[in-house]
Amino acid sequence: MASEDDNAESIAKGEAAGVQEHRSEDGRELSLTGNWTTRSIAAIDGWMRELASTAPERIVLDFASIANIDTAGAFVIRRTVEELRQAGKSVEFRNISHSEEVLLDAVADAASQSMPEKPSSGFGLLTPFAVIGRSVFAMAEQMKYAFGILGSAIAGSSGHGISLTAIVAQIHRIGVGAIPVVLLMNAIIGAIVAQQGAFQLRYFGAEIFVVDLVSVLVLRETGALITAIMIAGRSGSAITAEIGSMKMREEVDALKVIGLNPIGVLVFPRLVALMIALPLLTVAANAAGLAGAMVIANYYSDISYTAFITRMGGWIDVTTVFAGLVKTPFMALAIGVIASMEGMRVGGSAESLGARVTASVVKAIFVVIVLDGLFAIFFASIGF
Amino acid sequence: MAMTETVDKTEWQVGDAEERRVILSAEDITVRFGTQTVLDGLDLDVYAGEVLGFIGPSGSGKSVLLRTVLGLNRKQGGTISLFGQNIEELDEDERTAIDMAMGVLFQHGALFSSLNVLENIQVPMREYLDLPKKLMNELAMLKIEMVGLPPEAAWKFPDELSGGMVKRAALARALSLDPAIVFLDEPTSGLDPIGAADFDELVRQLSDTLGLTVYMVTHDLDSLFSVCDRIAVLGDKKVRVAGTIEDMLVCEDPWVQSYFNGKRARQIKR
């Protein structure tokens, strides 16, 4: 476009979308230049938006110098045209090719529609209370759901379809697979408790009492607790993820349609496996904890292994051992029910799977610790 | 063109019937998984502006070829050229330019489940372009309108959409950057016949208005008859025949014969 006109003004140069403007008495002529494509349209978008308010009554758009155009460019042109026409101004196209015309028609509907309202989450004065109320009801709902799962796991297990193979396979995954890490963790905890105990008791010249301290602590509390927390993290997350992804891919629905109780089929074997595996793991954990303590007591306080065992044998009775072990099936049940419940609550998105697995582990660990505290109070009051 | 950073996609969007420029060419492609050879010396040309239907028996390697072309699979031999450039000889910028000029509709949509439809469509725009937010919203709404989704669908998440809507939303995402070529993997599978016919119509319309090249893996005879300019048949680890629907109907190949002259095909041909 030769521009003899002194008012000729170039908005953008080079490859990007641009406009060359020529003013005359009867209106404005805009020559569109460059690439009107998704990639380069940003350069001209703001200018085109203002055009509707600044343009004179009559305007001519010249398409001759457009190098390339795609739907984004066509959309911006069409949107501007709609705005101009709504403002009561006349728009003319010049040198428009057939394919450009087709493109402009194709985007016409979209250009005249406005953005639909986003469904608002609505933040008002009452929102904080609504959030609290909702979470309280959700908590009650979850409690009910958890007991529902427990109930239907027991009900669904009766009669046909208890698969011993499934239970054994789960015991292998939950129990046997966890042995190394559980042993290691408990040995370290036992060793730490022994070391700290030995240092404190040294002031009183009563280092031998470290045996009493460690054996009671490991057998009554840490053995069961550390193992349960480990299993909540290790197997609870796995159960939630397994059941959750089965839920996402409609496998749970498929079970229902075939006539199987998904909770009976999926949850029951895992619950049973957990309730068998966790006490057994705790026995091993207790041994590991005491072994760790023995090594440390020997190292720091010169308490020989024989002395340790003799002292422990005189102090510890079977009650202490059972005070630790009796808690574990209840903890296992809590872990299993929470993990299964969260698995069943997984929705359609990958995000919800992540959120449910996180919730499963956090809740399971929380409940395990609370249960441990309740048992401690209970045992104290009955003198166990 | 290999010197410039951008693929001049508009150049490739206008399909000139006389010139018949090759937009995608696969030469002597060999793909093996372990000891199993899936594709062996396959040759295929796709011309700019055409709708190519790609068919073949289940398990013949249609998806493998598509994934190989997209660079998602390794190939043991052969060359793939997109927009006249060998994709293996490109540096990162050139490769990005090529990626920007193509769109893919995966078989199950592959929408990002944690983003709503609007955000899904905007993912490529955010990644590659610096657009004002308002314009980006408008362009995403344009794509939603173009693929025939209702405007309210913009705020929905993938798990709230029906199967047909997922396909449309995924197509809208594939069209996000106005590509010159789109790859559709079984776009009409799982749709009801009316939905599938609408989708075929849509593909045809997009191809006509935007000069889009479409590479469509399909099993849908209706799609083949109604929208495809050319059909390629995969069999015996290579492209057995390629040609128009008329060529297919007179083809001697027994598999092609039974495919196009079977009971279901005869009803459509009428």
PDB file of N, CA, C and O in Angstrom, chain A residues 35 37-39 41-42 45 49 67-72 75-76 79 99 102-103 106-107 109-110 113-119 347-351, chain B residues 6 8-11 13 100 113-114 116 118 129-132 134-135 137-139 141-143 145-146 151-152 154-155 159 176-178 208-210:
ATOM      1  N   ASN A  35       1.097 -11.138   9.510  1.00  0.00           N
ATOM      2  CA  ASN A  35       0.504 -12.437   9.837  1.00  0.00           C
ATOM      3  C   ASN A  35      -0.599 -12.284  10.872  1.00  0.00           C
ATOM      4  O   ASN A  35      -0.326 -11.965  12.027  1.00  0.00           O
ATOM      5  N   THR A  37      -2.189 -14.449  12.682  1.00  0.00           N
ATOM      6  CA  THR A  37      -2.275 -15.835  13.145  1.00  0.00           C
ATOM      7  C   THR A  37      -2.192 -15.879  14.665  1.00  0.00           C
ATOM      8  O   THR A  37      -1.802 -14.914  15.302  1.00  0.00           O
ATOM      9  N   THR A  38      -2.546 -17.028  15.225  1.00  0.00           N
ATOM     10  CA  THR A  38      -2.560 -17.217  16.678  1.00  0.00           C
ATOM     11  C   THR A  38      -1.249 -16.745  17.300  1.00  0.00           C
ATOM     12  O   THR A  38      -1.218 -16.139  18.347  1.00  0.00           O
ATOM     13  N   ARG A  39      -0.165 -17.035  16.596  1.00  0.00           N
ATOM     14  CA  ARG A  39       1.165 -16.744  17.093  1.00  0.00           C
ATOM     15  C   ARG A  39       1.451 -15.255  17.221  1.00  0.00           C
ATOM     16  O   ARG A  39       2.160 -14.822  18.115  1.00  0.00           O
ATOM     17  N   ILE A  41      -0.964 -12.607  16.861  1.00  0.00           N
ATOM     18  CA  ILE A  41      -2.140 -11.750  16.955  1.00  0.00           C
ATOM     19  C   ILE A  41      -2.087 -10.835  18.178  1.00  0.00           C
ATOM     20  O   ILE A  41      -2.699  -9.764  18.195  1.00  0.00           O
ATOM     21  N   ALA A  42      -1.327 -11.252  19.203  1.00  0.00           N
ATOM     22  CA  ALA A  42      -1.316 -10.483  20.452  1.00  0.00           C
ATOM     23  C   ALA A  42      -0.915  -9.033  20.220  1.00  0.00           C
ATOM     24  O   ALA A  42      -1.387  -8.126  20.909  1.00  0.00           O
ATOM     25  N   ASP A  45      -4.131  -7.047  19.145  1.00  0.00           N
ATOM     26  CA  ASP A  45      -5.408  -7.270  19.822  1.00  0.00           C
ATOM     27  C   ASP A  45      -5.899  -6.034  20.586  1.00  0.00           C
ATOM     28  O   ASP A  45      -7.037  -5.608  20.438  1.00  0.00           O
ATOM     29  N   ARG A  49      -9.304  -3.629  19.919  1.00  0.00           N
ATOM     30  CA  ARG A  49     -10.372  -3.470  20.901  1.00  0.00           C
ATOM     31  C   ARG A  49     -10.804  -2.014  21.036  1.00  0.00           C
ATOM     32  O   ARG A  49     -11.962  -1.711  21.285  1.00  0.00           O
ATOM     33  N   ALA A  67      -0.565 -11.330   5.037  1.00  0.00           N
ATOM     34  CA  ALA A  67       0.291 -12.423   4.572  1.00  0.00           C
ATOM     35  C   ALA A  67      -0.367 -13.766   4.880  1.00  0.00           C
ATOM     36  O   ALA A  67      -0.528 -14.616   4.007  1.00  0.00           O
ATOM     37  N   ASN A  68      -0.725 -13.961   6.148  1.00  0.00           N
ATOM     38  CA  ASN A  68      -1.349 -15.212   6.569  1.00  0.00           C
ATOM     39  C   ASN A  68      -2.489 -14.891   7.514  1.00  0.00           C
ATOM     40  O   ASN A  68      -2.421 -13.921   8.255  1.00  0.00           O
ATOM     41  N   ILE A  69      -3.496 -15.746   7.502  1.00  0.00           N
ATOM     42  CA  ILE A  69      -4.591 -15.549   8.453  1.00  0.00           C
ATOM     43  C   ILE A  69      -5.092 -16.906   8.903  1.00  0.00           C
ATOM     44  O   ILE A  69      -5.112 -17.861   8.125  1.00  0.00           O
ATOM     45  N   ASP A  70      -5.403 -17.025  10.184  1.00  0.00           N
ATOM     46  CA  ASP A  70      -6.041 -18.250  10.664  1.00  0.00           C
ATOM     47  C   ASP A  70      -7.253 -17.874  11.518  1.00  0.00           C
ATOM     48  O   ASP A  70      -7.662 -16.706  11.519  1.00  0.00           O
ATOM     49  N   THR A  71      -7.800 -18.824  12.250  1.00  0.00           N
ATOM     50  CA  THR A  71      -9.056 -18.530  12.951  1.00  0.00           C
ATOM     51  C   THR A  71      -8.876 -17.442  14.002  1.00  0.00           C
ATOM     52  O   THR A  71      -9.793 -16.664  14.236  1.00  0.00           O
ATOM     53  N   ALA A  72      -7.701 -17.386  14.633  1.00  0.00           N
ATOM     54  CA  ALA A  72      -7.500 -16.367  15.664  1.00  0.00           C
ATOM     55  C   ALA A  72      -7.561 -14.977  15.045  1.00  0.00           C
ATOM     56  O   ALA A  72      -8.225 -14.074  15.572  1.00  0.00           O
ATOM     57  N   PHE A  75     -10.997 -14.226  13.948  1.00  0.00           N
ATOM     58  CA  PHE A  75     -11.844 -13.943  15.106  1.00  0.00           C
ATOM     59  C   PHE A  75     -11.681 -12.496  15.559  1.00  0.00           C
ATOM     60  O   PHE A  75     -12.669 -11.807  15.823  1.00  0.00           O
ATOM     61  N   VAL A  76     -10.443 -12.020  15.629  1.00  0.00           N
ATOM     62  CA  VAL A  76     -10.210 -10.650  16.085  1.00  0.00           C
ATOM     63  C   VAL A  76     -10.860  -9.656  15.116  1.00  0.00           C
ATOM     64  O   VAL A  76     -11.496  -8.679  15.537  1.00  0.00           O
ATOM     65  N   ARG A  79     -14.685  -9.930  15.522  1.00  0.00           N
ATOM     66  CA  ARG A  79     -15.127  -9.336  16.785  1.00  0.00           C
ATOM     67  C   ARG A  79     -15.171  -7.821  16.678  1.00  0.00           C
ATOM     68  O   ARG A  79     -16.138  -7.177  17.095  1.00  0.00           O
ATOM     69  N   SER A  99     -11.217 -17.521   0.621  1.00  0.00           N
ATOM     70  CA  SER A  99     -10.900 -18.306   1.823  1.00  0.00           C
ATOM     71  C   SER A  99     -10.974 -17.437   3.082  1.00  0.00           C
ATOM     72  O   SER A  99     -11.355 -17.911   4.144  1.00  0.00           O
ATOM     73  N   VAL A 102     -14.601 -17.227   3.983  1.00  0.00           N
ATOM     74  CA  VAL A 102     -15.056 -18.469   4.622  1.00  0.00           C
ATOM     75  C   VAL A 102     -14.634 -18.489   6.099  1.00  0.00           C
ATOM     76  O   VAL A 102     -15.419 -18.824   6.981  1.00  0.00           O
ATOM     77  N   LEU A 103     -13.392 -18.089   6.340  1.00  0.00           N
ATOM     78  CA  LEU A 103     -12.887 -18.061   7.713  1.00  0.00           C
ATOM     79  C   LEU A 103     -13.693 -17.096   8.581  1.00  0.00           C
ATOM     80  O   LEU A 103     -14.079 -17.414   9.706  1.00  0.00           O
ATOM     81  N   ALA A 106     -16.884 -18.578   9.454  1.00  0.00           N
ATOM     82  CA  ALA A 106     -16.767 -19.708  10.388  1.00  0.00           C
ATOM     83  C   ALA A 106     -16.669 -19.239  11.840  1.00  0.00           C
ATOM     84  O   ALA A 106     -17.096 -19.939  12.747  1.00  0.00           O
ATOM     85  N   VAL A 107     -16.088 -18.055  12.054  1.00  0.00           N
ATOM     86  CA  VAL A 107     -15.926 -17.596  13.430  1.00  0.00           C
ATOM     87  C   VAL A 107     -17.034 -16.627  13.851  1.00  0.00           C
ATOM     88  O   VAL A 107     -17.013 -16.113  14.961  1.00  0.00           O
ATOM     89  N   ASP A 109     -20.209 -16.869  14.705  1.00  0.00           N
ATOM     90  CA  ASP A 109     -21.024 -17.172  15.888  1.00  0.00           C
ATOM     91  C   ASP A 109     -20.258 -16.915  17.171  1.00  0.00           C
ATOM     92  O   ASP A 109     -20.768 -16.324  18.112  1.00  0.00           O
ATOM     93  N   ALA A 110     -19.011 -17.363  17.165  1.00  0.00           N
ATOM     94  CA  ALA A 110     -18.201 -17.205  18.373  1.00  0.00           C
ATOM     95  C   ALA A 110     -17.911 -15.736  18.654  1.00  0.00           C
ATOM     96  O   ALA A 110     -17.844 -15.314  19.804  1.00  0.00           O
ATOM     97  N   GLN A 113     -20.857 -14.001  20.445  1.00  0.00           N
ATOM     98  CA  GLN A 113     -21.297 -14.464  21.762  1.00  0.00           C
ATOM     99  C   GLN A 113     -20.373 -13.913  22.837  1.00  0.00           C
ATOM    100  O   GLN A 113     -19.210 -13.598  22.582  1.00  0.00           O
ATOM    101  N   SER A 114     -20.907 -13.801  24.030  1.00  0.00           N
ATOM    102  CA  SER A 114     -20.051 -13.326  25.109  1.00  0.00           C
ATOM    103  C   SER A 114     -19.675 -14.512  25.993  1.00  0.00           C
ATOM    104  O   SER A 114     -20.302 -15.567  25.944  1.00  0.00           O
ATOM    105  N   MET A 115     -18.663 -14.304  26.782  1.00  0.00           N
ATOM    106  CA  MET A 115     -18.161 -15.341  27.683  1.00  0.00           C
ATOM    107  C   MET A 115     -19.275 -15.777  28.649  1.00  0.00           C
ATOM    108  O   MET A 115     -19.906 -14.938  29.276  1.00  0.00           O
ATOM    109  N   PRO A 116     -19.523 -17.092  28.785  1.00  0.00           N
ATOM    110  CA  PRO A 116     -20.554 -17.507  29.746  1.00  0.00           C
ATOM    111  C   PRO A 116     -20.093 -17.272  31.176  1.00  0.00           C
ATOM    112  O   PRO A 116     -18.896 -17.270  31.446  1.00  0.00           O
ATOM    113  N   GLU A 117     -21.050 -17.069  32.036  1.00  0.00           N
ATOM    114  CA  GLU A 117     -20.730 -16.833  33.450  1.00  0.00           C
ATOM    115  C   GLU A 117     -20.055 -18.051  34.045  1.00  0.00           C
ATOM    116  O   GLU A 117     -20.496 -19.177  33.851  1.00  0.00           O
ATOM    117  N   LYS A 118     -19.002 -17.812  34.768  1.00  0.00           N
ATOM    118  CA  LYS A 118     -18.382 -18.922  35.493  1.00  0.00           C
ATOM    119  C   LYS A 118     -19.233 -19.193  36.723  1.00  0.00           C
ATOM    120  O   LYS A 118     -19.568 -18.262  37.462  1.00  0.00           O
ATOM    121  N   PRO A 119     -19.626 -20.448  36.921  1.00  0.00           N
ATOM    122  CA  PRO A 119     -20.425 -20.729  38.117  1.00  0.00           C
ATOM    123  C   PRO A 119     -19.617 -20.328  39.356  1.00  0.00           C
ATOM    124  O   PRO A 119     -18.566 -20.904  39.629  1.00  0.00           O
ATOM    125  N   GLY A 347     -12.761 -39.793  43.040  1.00  0.00           N
ATOM    126  CA  GLY A 347     -13.634 -39.368  41.950  1.00  0.00           C
ATOM    127  C   GLY A 347     -12.997 -39.647  40.604  1.00  0.00           C
ATOM    128  O   GLY A 347     -12.275 -40.625  40.456  1.00  0.00           O
ATOM    129  N   GLY A 348     -13.252 -38.785  39.632  1.00  0.00           N
ATOM    130  CA  GLY A 348     -12.796 -39.053  38.273  1.00  0.00           C
ATOM    131  C   GLY A 348     -11.405 -38.546  37.945  1.00  0.00           C
ATOM    132  O   GLY A 348     -10.804 -38.982  36.980  1.00  0.00           O
ATOM    133  N   SER A 349     -10.884 -37.635  38.751  1.00  0.00           N
ATOM    134  CA  SER A 349      -9.646 -36.992  38.309  1.00  0.00           C
ATOM    135  C   SER A 349      -8.422 -37.535  39.025  1.00  0.00           C
ATOM    136  O   SER A 349      -8.511 -38.089  40.126  1.00  0.00           O
ATOM    137  N   ALA A 350      -7.279 -37.383  38.379  1.00  0.00           N
ATOM    138  CA  ALA A 350      -6.016 -37.816  38.967  1.00  0.00           C
ATOM    139  C   ALA A 350      -5.765 -37.065  40.268  1.00  0.00           C
ATOM    140  O   ALA A 350      -5.202 -37.603  41.220  1.00  0.00           O
ATOM    141  N   GLU A 351      -6.199 -35.807  40.289  1.00  0.00           N
ATOM    142  CA  GLU A 351      -6.013 -34.978  41.473  1.00  0.00           C
ATOM    143  C   GLU A 351      -6.721 -35.595  42.687  1.00  0.00           C
ATOM    144  O   GLU A 351      -6.188 -35.624  43.788  1.00  0.00           O
TER     145      GLU A 351
ATOM    146  N   THR B   6       9.988 -20.694  12.546  1.00  0.00           N
ATOM    147  CA  THR B   6       8.569 -21.023  12.530  1.00  0.00           C
ATOM    148  C   THR B   6       8.227 -21.838  11.299  1.00  0.00           C
ATOM    149  O   THR B   6       8.857 -21.708  10.259  1.00  0.00           O
ATOM    150  N   ASP B   8       5.694 -22.056   8.552  1.00  0.00           N
ATOM    151  CA  ASP B   8       4.665 -21.178   8.010  1.00  0.00           C
ATOM    152  C   ASP B   8       3.434 -22.026   7.734  1.00  0.00           C
ATOM    153  O   ASP B   8       3.234 -22.552   6.662  1.00  0.00           O
ATOM    154  N   LYS B   9       2.620 -22.160   8.780  1.00  0.00           N
ATOM    155  CA  LYS B   9       1.572 -23.181   8.685  1.00  0.00           C
ATOM    156  C   LYS B   9       0.477 -22.809   7.711  1.00  0.00           C
ATOM    157  O   LYS B   9      -0.135 -23.657   7.090  1.00  0.00           O
ATOM    158  N   THR B  10       0.255 -21.486   7.558  1.00  0.00           N
ATOM    159  CA  THR B  10      -0.812 -21.092   6.642  1.00  0.00           C
ATOM    160  C   THR B  10      -0.504 -21.559   5.225  1.00  0.00           C
ATOM    161  O   THR B  10      -1.383 -21.915   4.461  1.00  0.00           O
ATOM    162  N   GLU B  11       0.790 -21.559   4.945  1.00  0.00           N
ATOM    163  CA  GLU B  11       1.223 -22.034   3.639  1.00  0.00           C
ATOM    164  C   GLU B  11       0.771 -23.481   3.418  1.00  0.00           C
ATOM    165  O   GLU B  11       0.458 -23.898   2.318  1.00  0.00           O
ATOM    166  N   GLN B  13      -1.806 -24.799   5.007  1.00  0.00           N
ATOM    167  CA  GLN B  13      -3.233 -24.991   5.259  1.00  0.00           C
ATOM    168  C   GLN B  13      -4.060 -24.953   3.988  1.00  0.00           C
ATOM    169  O   GLN B  13      -5.116 -25.542   3.917  1.00  0.00           O
ATOM    170  N   MET B 100       4.092 -27.133  17.294  1.00  0.00           N
ATOM    171  CA  MET B 100       3.045 -26.119  17.331  1.00  0.00           C
ATOM    172  C   MET B 100       2.129 -26.204  16.125  1.00  0.00           C
ATOM    173  O   MET B 100       0.997 -25.743  16.175  1.00  0.00           O
ATOM    174  N   SER B 113      -7.165 -34.161  33.664  1.00  0.00           N
ATOM    175  CA  SER B 113      -8.361 -34.315  34.496  1.00  0.00           C
ATOM    176  C   SER B 113      -8.469 -33.254  35.574  1.00  0.00           C
ATOM    177  O   SER B 113      -9.535 -33.041  36.133  1.00  0.00           O
ATOM    178  N   SER B 114      -7.365 -32.567  35.885  1.00  0.00           N
ATOM    179  CA  SER B 114      -7.460 -31.572  36.949  1.00  0.00           C
ATOM    180  C   SER B 114      -7.740 -30.173  36.400  1.00  0.00           C
ATOM    181  O   SER B 114      -7.819 -29.221  37.160  1.00  0.00           O
ATOM    182  N   ASN B 116     -10.278 -27.667  33.833  1.00  0.00           N
ATOM    183  CA  ASN B 116     -11.554 -27.666  33.123  1.00  0.00           C
ATOM    184  C   ASN B 116     -11.318 -27.518  31.625  1.00  0.00           C
ATOM    185  O   ASN B 116     -10.179 -27.378  31.167  1.00  0.00           O
ATOM    186  N   LEU B 118     -11.940 -25.228  29.409  1.00  0.00           N
ATOM    187  CA  LEU B 118     -11.319 -23.974  28.973  1.00  0.00           C
ATOM    188  C   LEU B 118      -9.805 -24.009  29.214  1.00  0.00           C
ATOM    189  O   LEU B 118      -9.003 -23.677  28.339  1.00  0.00           O
ATOM    190  N   LEU B 129       2.695 -19.352  23.679  1.00  0.00           N
ATOM    191  CA  LEU B 129       2.420 -17.978  23.266  1.00  0.00           C
ATOM    192  C   LEU B 129       2.232 -17.080  24.466  1.00  0.00           C
ATOM    193  O   LEU B 129       1.888 -17.520  25.551  1.00  0.00           O
ATOM    194  N   ASP B 130       2.449 -15.792  24.218  1.00  0.00           N
ATOM    195  CA  ASP B 130       2.234 -14.817  25.271  1.00  0.00           C
ATOM    196  C   ASP B 130       1.009 -13.999  24.887  1.00  0.00           C
ATOM    197  O   ASP B 130       1.127 -12.950  24.276  1.00  0.00           O
ATOM    198  N   LEU B 131      -0.152 -14.498  25.219  1.00  0.00           N
ATOM    199  CA  LEU B 131      -1.394 -13.837  24.819  1.00  0.00           C
ATOM    200  C   LEU B 131      -2.039 -13.166  26.024  1.00  0.00           C
ATOM    201  O   LEU B 131      -1.943 -13.677  27.134  1.00  0.00           O
ATOM    202  N   PRO B 132      -2.713 -12.008  25.804  1.00  0.00           N
ATOM    203  CA  PRO B 132      -3.470 -11.416  26.911  1.00  0.00           C
ATOM    204  C   PRO B 132      -4.570 -12.376  27.367  1.00  0.00           C
ATOM    205  O   PRO B 132      -5.126 -13.114  26.549  1.00  0.00           O
ATOM    206  N   LYS B 134      -7.606 -12.053  28.293  1.00  0.00           N
ATOM    207  CA  LYS B 134      -8.935 -11.904  27.715  1.00  0.00           C
ATOM    208  C   LYS B 134      -9.004 -12.549  26.327  1.00  0.00           C
ATOM    209  O   LYS B 134      -9.946 -13.282  26.018  1.00  0.00           O
ATOM    210  N   LEU B 135      -7.966 -12.272  25.532  1.00  0.00           N
ATOM    211  CA  LEU B 135      -7.933 -12.832  24.186  1.00  0.00           C
ATOM    212  C   LEU B 135      -7.839 -14.353  24.242  1.00  0.00           C
ATOM    213  O   LEU B 135      -8.487 -15.060  23.460  1.00  0.00           O
ATOM    214  N   ASN B 137      -9.016 -16.318  26.556  1.00  0.00           N
ATOM    215  CA  ASN B 137     -10.350 -16.829  26.866  1.00  0.00           C
ATOM    216  C   ASN B 137     -11.233 -16.804  25.630  1.00  0.00           C
ATOM    217  O   ASN B 137     -11.945 -17.767  25.340  1.00  0.00           O
ATOM    218  N   GLU B 138     -11.160 -15.701  24.898  1.00  0.00           N
ATOM    219  CA  GLU B 138     -12.003 -15.588  23.697  1.00  0.00           C
ATOM    220  C   GLU B 138     -11.643 -16.655  22.672  1.00  0.00           C
ATOM    221  O   GLU B 138     -12.516 -17.278  22.081  1.00  0.00           O
ATOM    222  N   LEU B 139     -10.332 -16.866  22.486  1.00  0.00           N
ATOM    223  CA  LEU B 139      -9.912 -17.857  21.492  1.00  0.00           C
ATOM    224  C   LEU B 139     -10.320 -19.264  21.928  1.00  0.00           C
ATOM    225  O   LEU B 139     -10.736 -20.078  21.104  1.00  0.00           O
ATOM    226  N   MET B 141     -12.910 -19.972  23.750  1.00  0.00           N
ATOM    227  CA  MET B 141     -14.358 -20.050  23.516  1.00  0.00           C
ATOM    228  C   MET B 141     -14.649 -20.251  22.033  1.00  0.00           C
ATOM    229  O   MET B 141     -15.590 -20.947  21.660  1.00  0.00           O
ATOM    230  N   LEU B 142     -13.813 -19.639  21.180  1.00  0.00           N
ATOM    231  CA  LEU B 142     -13.970 -19.820  19.734  1.00  0.00           C
ATOM    232  C   LEU B 142     -13.813 -21.291  19.359  1.00  0.00           C
ATOM    233  O   LEU B 142     -14.609 -21.845  18.604  1.00  0.00           O
ATOM    234  N   LYS B 143     -12.778 -21.943  19.949  1.00  0.00           N
ATOM    235  CA  LYS B 143     -12.564 -23.363  19.636  1.00  0.00           C
ATOM    236  C   LYS B 143     -13.733 -24.201  20.156  1.00  0.00           C
ATOM    237  O   LYS B 143     -14.159 -25.155  19.516  1.00  0.00           O
ATOM    238  N   GLU B 145     -16.766 -23.258  20.464  1.00  0.00           N
ATOM    239  CA  GLU B 145     -17.893 -23.042  19.554  1.00  0.00           C
ATOM    240  C   GLU B 145     -17.667 -23.820  18.260  1.00  0.00           C
ATOM    241  O   GLU B 145     -18.577 -24.454  17.730  1.00  0.00           O
ATOM    242  N   MET B 146     -16.417 -23.790  17.769  1.00  0.00           N
ATOM    243  CA  MET B 146     -16.122 -24.445  16.492  1.00  0.00           C
ATOM    244  C   MET B 146     -16.348 -25.950  16.538  1.00  0.00           C
ATOM    245  O   MET B 146     -16.790 -26.542  15.557  1.00  0.00           O
ATOM    246  N   PRO B 151     -21.463 -23.410  25.218  1.00  0.00           N
ATOM    247  CA  PRO B 151     -20.533 -22.524  25.925  1.00  0.00           C
ATOM    248  C   PRO B 151     -20.343 -22.901  27.394  1.00  0.00           C
ATOM    249  O   PRO B 151     -19.250 -22.760  27.941  1.00  0.00           O
ATOM    250  N   GLU B 152     -21.411 -23.416  28.047  1.00  0.00           N
ATOM    251  CA  GLU B 152     -21.295 -23.732  29.484  1.00  0.00           C
ATOM    252  C   GLU B 152     -20.274 -24.837  29.731  1.00  0.00           C
ATOM    253  O   GLU B 152     -19.777 -24.999  30.842  1.00  0.00           O
ATOM    254  N   ALA B 154     -17.402 -24.941  28.974  1.00  0.00           N
ATOM    255  CA  ALA B 154     -16.072 -24.383  29.264  1.00  0.00           C
ATOM    256  C   ALA B 154     -15.647 -24.615  30.698  1.00  0.00           C
ATOM    257  O   ALA B 154     -14.482 -24.841  30.981  1.00  0.00           O
ATOM    258  N   TRP B 155     -16.595 -24.574  31.617  1.00  0.00           N
ATOM    259  CA  TRP B 155     -16.244 -24.658  33.041  1.00  0.00           C
ATOM    260  C   TRP B 155     -16.303 -26.076  33.574  1.00  0.00           C
ATOM    261  O   TRP B 155     -16.085 -26.315  34.753  1.00  0.00           O
ATOM    262  N   ASP B 159     -14.251 -35.232  33.935  1.00  0.00           N
ATOM    263  CA  ASP B 159     -15.083 -36.327  34.441  1.00  0.00           C
ATOM    264  C   ASP B 159     -16.562 -35.961  34.473  1.00  0.00           C
ATOM    265  O   ASP B 159     -17.391 -36.801  34.802  1.00  0.00           O
ATOM    266  N   SER B 176      -6.152 -25.902  19.204  1.00  0.00           N
ATOM    267  CA  SER B 176      -5.860 -24.709  19.997  1.00  0.00           C
ATOM    268  C   SER B 176      -4.948 -23.714  19.291  1.00  0.00           C
ATOM    269  O   SER B 176      -5.174 -22.511  19.321  1.00  0.00           O
ATOM    270  N   LEU B 177      -3.895 -24.197  18.642  1.00  0.00           N
ATOM    271  CA  LEU B 177      -2.923 -23.286  18.016  1.00  0.00           C
ATOM    272  C   LEU B 177      -3.131 -23.183  16.515  1.00  0.00           C
ATOM    273  O   LEU B 177      -2.240 -22.772  15.797  1.00  0.00           O
ATOM    274  N   ASP B 178      -4.327 -23.556  16.048  1.00  0.00           N
ATOM    275  CA  ASP B 178      -4.591 -23.558  14.610  1.00  0.00           C
ATOM    276  C   ASP B 178      -3.537 -24.347  13.839  1.00  0.00           C
ATOM    277  O   ASP B 178      -2.808 -23.795  13.026  1.00  0.00           O
ATOM    278  N   ASP B 208     -12.332 -28.143   5.266  1.00  0.00           N
ATOM    279  CA  ASP B 208     -12.670 -27.249   4.147  1.00  0.00           C
ATOM    280  C   ASP B 208     -12.403 -25.791   4.480  1.00  0.00           C
ATOM    281  O   ASP B 208     -11.858 -25.053   3.662  1.00  0.00           O
ATOM    282  N   THR B 209     -12.804 -25.348   5.689  1.00  0.00           N
ATOM    283  CA  THR B 209     -12.650 -23.928   6.001  1.00  0.00           C
ATOM    284  C   THR B 209     -11.216 -23.575   6.354  1.00  0.00           C
ATOM    285  O   THR B 209     -10.718 -22.531   5.967  1.00  0.00           O
ATOM    286  N   LEU B 210     -10.544 -24.437   7.093  1.00  0.00           N
ATOM    287  CA  LEU B 210      -9.205 -24.080   7.550  1.00  0.00           C
ATOM    288  C   LEU B 210      -8.113 -24.649   6.659  1.00  0.00           C
ATOM    289  O   LEU B 210      -6.940 -24.410   6.891  1.00  0.00           O
TER     290      LEU B 210
END
